[in-house]
C-alpha positions in Angstrom: 61.4 37.0 26.2 58.5 38.6 24.4 55.3 38.2 26.7 52.6 35.8 24.7 50.3 37.3 22.7 46.8 36.7 24.7 43.8 37.3 22.4 41.4 38.8 25.0 37.6 37.4 25.4 36.3 41.2 25.2 37.4 44.6 25.8 37.0 45.1 29.9 38.5 41.7 30.4 41.8 43.1 28.4 42.6 46.1 30.3 45.1 45.5 32.7 45.8 41.9 31.2 49.9 42.6 31.8 49.0 43.5 35.1 47.3 40.7 36.3 50.1 38.2 34.4 52.9 39.9 36.4 51.3 39.4 39.7 50.8 36.3 38.5 54.1 35.0 37.7 55.4 36.7 41.3 53.0 34.1 42.9 53.9 30.6 43.7 51.9 29.9 40.4 53.7 31.8 38.2 56.3 29.1 38.2 58.1 29.2 34.4 57.3 25.6 32.4 59.6 25.9 28.7 61.0 29.0 29.8 56.8 30.5 29.9 54.6 31.6 32.4 51.8 29.0 33.4 49.6 31.6 33.5 49.9 32.9 30.3 50.1 29.0 28.5 46.9 28.5 30.2 45.4 32.1 28.7 46.7 31.6 25.4 45.4 27.6 24.9 41.9 29.2 26.0 39.9 28.4 22.0 38.5 31.9 20.1 34.7 31.7 21.0 32.8 32.9 17.7 30.1 35.4 18.1 26.8 33.7 19.4 24.7 33.6 16.1 21.4 35.9 15.9 17.7 34.9 16.5 17.1 31.4 14.5 15.0 31.6 11.7 12.0 31.3 12.8 12.4 33.5 15.4 13.5 36.1 12.7 10.5 35.5 11.1 12.0 33.7 7.9 10.3 30.3 6.9 12.8 27.4 8.1 15.3 25.3 5.5 13.3 21.9 4.4 16.1 19.2 6.0 15.1 21.5 9.3 11.5 20.4 9.3 10.1 18.0 11.6 8.2 14.6 10.6 4.7 16.3 11.3 6.2 19.6 9.9 6.8 18.2 6.3 3.3 16.0 6.5 1.9 19.3 7.0 3.8 21.0 4.0 3.1 18.0 1.7 -0.4 17.8 2.5 -0.9 21.6 2.1 1.2 20.7 -1.9 -1.2 17.8 -2.5 -4.5 20.1 -1.9 -2.8 23.5 -3.8 -2.1 20.5 -7.5 -6.0 19.7 -6.7 -7.6 22.4 -6.7 -5.4 23.6 -9.2 -5.8 20.5 -11.2 -2.1 19.9 -11.6 -2.4 16.3 -11.7 -2.8 14.3 -14.4 -5.2 11.0 -15.0 -4.3 8.5 -17.7 -6.7 7.1 -19.8 -8.9 4.7 -17.8 -9.2 7.6 -15.4 -6.2 6.3 -12.8 -5.4 8.9 -10.9 -1.3 7.7 -9.3 -1.6 10.5 -6.9 -4.6 10.0 -5.1 -4.2 6.7 -4.8 -1.0 7.0 -2.8 -1.7 9.7 -0.6 -5.4 8.7 0.0 -6.8 5.8 -1.0 -4.1 3.8 -0.4 -3.5 5.8 2.8 -7.2 4.6 4.2 -7.3 0.8 3.5 -3.3 0.2 4.8 -5.4 0.5 8.6 -7.3 -1.8 7.9 -5.3 -4.4 5.8 -2.1 -4.1 8.3 -4.3 -3.6 11.5 -8.4 -4.8 11.5 -7.8 -8.1 9.2 -4.1 -8.3 10.0 -3.0 -9.3 6.4 0.1 -12.3 5.9 1.4 -11.9 2.6 2.9 -14.4 1.1 5.0 -15.3 -2.5 5.1 -12.0 -3.3 8.5 -12.4 -5.5 6.1 -14.3 -7.8 4.8 -11.3 -9.0 7.5 -9.7 -11.5 9.4 -7.2 -10.9 8.2 -5.0 -14.3 5.7 -5.9 -17.0 2.8 -7.1 -17.2 1.2 -9.8 -14.8 -1.9 -11.2 -15.0 -3.1 -12.0 -11.1 -6.1 -14.2 -10.8 -8.1 -14.4 -7.7 -10.7 -16.3 -5.7 -13.6 -14.0 -4.9 -15.3 -13.9 -1.4 -17.0 -12.3 0.8 -20.2 -11.1 0.3 -18.6 -7.4 -0.1 -15.5 -7.1 -2.4 -13.3 -6.0 0.2 -10.6 -9.1 -0.7 -10.0 -6.5 -4.7 -9.0 -3.7 -2.1 -6.9 -5.7 0.3 -5.2 -8.3 -2.6 -4.7 -4.1 -4.2 -3.0 -3.4 -0.8 -0.7 -6.4 -0.5 0.8 -6.1 -4.1 1.9 -2.0 -3.4 2.9 -2.5 0.0 5.0 -5.9 -0.2 6.5 -5.7 -3.5 10.0 -4.6 -3.6 8.7 -2.5 -6.7 5.5 -1.1 -4.9 3.4 -1.9 -7.9 0.2 -0.8 -8.3 -2.4 -3.4 -9.4 -5.7 -2.4 -11.6 -8.4 -3.9 -10.7 -11.3 -5.2 -13.3 -14.6 -4.5 -11.6 -17.9 -5.1 -12.9 -20.6 -3.0 -13.8 -22.5 -2.7 -11.5 -19.4 -1.0 -9.4 -19.4 2.5 -12.5 -23.0 2.1 -12.3 -23.1 3.3 -8.2 -22.8 7.1 -7.5 -19.1 8.4 -5.8 -18.2 4.2 -5.7 -18.0 5.1 -9.6 -15.3 7.5 -9.4 -13.3 6.3 -6.4 -13.0 2.3 -8.4 -11.4 4.9 -10.6 -9.4 6.6 -9.4 -8.1 4.2 -7.6 -7.1 2.2 -11.2 -10.3 0.0 -11.8 -12.0 -0.8 -14.9 -14.0 -2.5 -17.2 -13.4 -6.1 -16.9 -13.1 -6.2 -20.9 -11.0 -8.6 -22.8 -9.8 -4.3 -24.5 -9.2 -2.4 -21.5 -7.5 -5.6 -19.7 -5.0 -6.1 -22.8 -4.6 -2.9 -23.0 -3.7 -2.3 -19.5 -0.9 -5.4 -20.1 0.9 -4.7 -23.0 1.5 -1.0 -21.2 2.8 -2.8 -18.9 0.3 -2.8 -15.7 -0.3 -5.5 -13.4 -4.3 -6.6 -14.2 -6.6 -8.8 -11.1 -9.5 -10.3 -12.1 -11.5 -12.3 -10.1 -13.4 -14.5 -12.8 -16.2 -15.8 -10.8 -17.4 -12.1 -10.3 -20.8 -12.3 -8.5 -21.4 -16.2 -7.8 -18.1 -16.0 -5.6 -19.0 -12.9 -3.4 -22.6 -14.1 -3.2 -22.5 -17.9 -2.6 -23.8 -19.1 0.9 -21.5 -19.7 4.0 -21.9 -23.3 3.5 -20.1 -23.3 0.1 -16.8 -21.3 1.5 -14.2 -21.8 0.0 -15.5 -23.9 -2.9 -14.5 -22.2 -5.9 -17.1 -21.3 -8.8 -17.6 -21.9 -12.4 -14.6 -19.3 -14.0 -15.9 -18.1 -16.8 -15.6 -19.3 -20.5 -12.1 -18.5 -19.9 -11.6 -15.2 -21.1 -8.8 -13.4 -19.2 -6.6 -16.3 -20.3 -7.6 -15.5 -24.3 -6.1 -11.9 -22.8 -3.1 -13.0 -21.2 -2.3 -15.0 -24.4 -2.7 -12.4 -26.7 -0.7 -9.9 -24.2 1.6 -12.5 -24.1 1.8 -12.2 -20.2 2.3 -14.5 -17.5 -0.4 -15.8 -15.4 -0.1 -15.8 -11.7 -2.3 -17.8 -9.4 -4.2 -16.0 -5.9 -5.3 -17.4 -3.3 -7.1 -15.6 -0.4 -8.2 -16.9 3.0 -10.0 -15.1 5.7 -12.5 -13.1 3.3 -15.1 -15.7 3.8 -16.4 -15.2 7.1 -16.3 -11.2 7.2 -20.2 -11.6 6.6 -20.9 -15.1 6.5 -24.2 -15.3 4.7 -26.5 -17.7 5.7 -29.5 -16.1 3.9 -30.3 -14.2 0.2 -33.5 -12.2 0.0 -34.0 -12.4 -3.7 -37.1 -10.7 -4.3 -35.6 -7.0 -2.4 -32.1 -8.4 -4.2 -34.0 -7.8 -7.8 -36.7 -4.8 -6.6 -33.4 -3.2 -6.0 -31.7 -4.4 -9.0 -28.9 -6.1 -7.1 -27.2 -9.6 -8.1 -28.4 -11.0 -4.1 -29.3 -9.3 -1.0 -27.2 -10.3 2.1 -28.8 -11.6 5.3 -25.9 -12.6 7.6 -26.5 -13.1 11.6 -25.3 -9.6 11.8 -27.3 -7.6 8.9 -29.9 -6.3 8.7 -31.1 -7.2 12.7 -28.6 -4.6 14.0 -28.9 -2.1 11.0 -25.8 0.1 10.2 -23.5 -1.8 12.8 -24.2 -5.2 11.4 -22.9 -3.8 8.0 -19.3 -3.9 9.6 -16.9 -6.7 8.8 -15.6 -9.2 11.3 -12.3 -9.0 12.2 -10.8 -12.3 10.7 -7.1 -12.8 10.3 -6.6 -13.6 6.3 -3.9 -14.3 4.4 -2.7 -14.1 1.2 -0.5 -16.5 -1.2 0.5 -15.9 -4.5 1.5 -18.6 -6.2 4.2 -19.7 -9.1 3.4 -17.8 -12.4 2.0 -19.9 -15.4 4.0 -18.1 -18.0 2.4 -17.8 -22.3 4.5 -15.3 -24.4 5.8 -19.5 -25.5 2.2 -19.7 -27.0 1.4 -19.2 -30.8 -0.5 -15.8 -31.5 -3.4 -17.7 -33.8 -3.3 -19.9 -29.4 -5.7 -17.4 -28.0 -8.2 -18.7 -30.5 -8.2 -22.5 -28.9 -11.2 -23.1 -27.0 -9.4 -25.9 -25.9 -6.1 -24.2 -24.8 -8.4 -21.8 -23.4 -10.0 -24.8 -21.2 -6.6 -26.0 -20.1 -4.8 -23.5 -18.6 -8.4 -22.4 -16.8 -8.5 -25.7 -15.0 -4.9 -25.4 -14.8 -5.0 -22.0 -13.0 -8.6 -22.7 -10.9 -6.7 -26.0 -9.5 -3.8 -24.0 -8.5 -6.1 -21.8 -6.6 -8.2 -24.2 -4.9 -5.5 -26.6 -4.0 -3.6 -23.5 -2.4 -7.0 -22.5 0.0 -7.0 -25.9 1.3 -3.7 -25.7 2.5 -3.5 -22.7 4.0 -7.0 -23.5 5.5 -5.7 -27.1 7.4 -2.5 -24.2 8.4 -4.7 -21.8 9.9 -5.1 -22.1 13.9 -7.7 -19.5 13.5 -11.0 -17.8 11.4 -9.6 -15.2 14.4 -5.8 -15.0 15.6 
């Protein structure tokens, strides 16, 4: 019978393999099974091992493949690529100055921990915001400083299935302040005028407006959660012209971040501000008094009010605008009361 062919592991071990196999055949362990020595069968059954790979890519001085990068490596690589694009100017902004990449990578990343960890924003009714196309989100305004608009922007982006961006309409004062002006435009905010709002809506954007304006965020703490006048209903006219739905939004929790117990009107006129707030902590504690209280927030989006069923001339009908404005205002106010009844605590 011919001996089984044994594939050697290396040259040294292959020498004298026949003699060793013969010695094993003569011993008690050399019994034959199926006409073949046991030792030879066991050696033949050993799989052939591939040569050990050379030094890996990192040890050899090569750049590791992208799929081998860890979580932090990917973040660092993405950050470096982002900085390179900013330095070389290889990024896009729209006609309003909106920088989507900067908003996603930087501004949202800065605001997100405040929304999730500090104010612990709870979002309800996000399904009422359409997945595509324009829509006008109308909300109450409060809090002494306009943090509620920023939190609403994060809430829409992070909770909507399509991660849609909210383009806020801001007051003139926002675009008169240095640094704030540039950041606001980069984040997608634009001047609160009918022309800009209509262009955004017709291009399929989500637009956010807070019709109370400074009357809302500058009202005293004793009037919290009582909606102020909604202007002349210009936002309704804009939605009618664009044929987009109006989504009412109610925010609870912002009223208590800076309880406004007084207003230094003389100082406000000198500084050119609509009001100068006095709170239990500001200006008494200096910069520390500007830190908002960590209240628990709830943002609820109501059922949309359609406007596409009206004729084109409806945007010029003052009675229709008044009725729709009152309908939106009543829906927001009713939801505020309902959320306040359900709230167990201001902070928890």
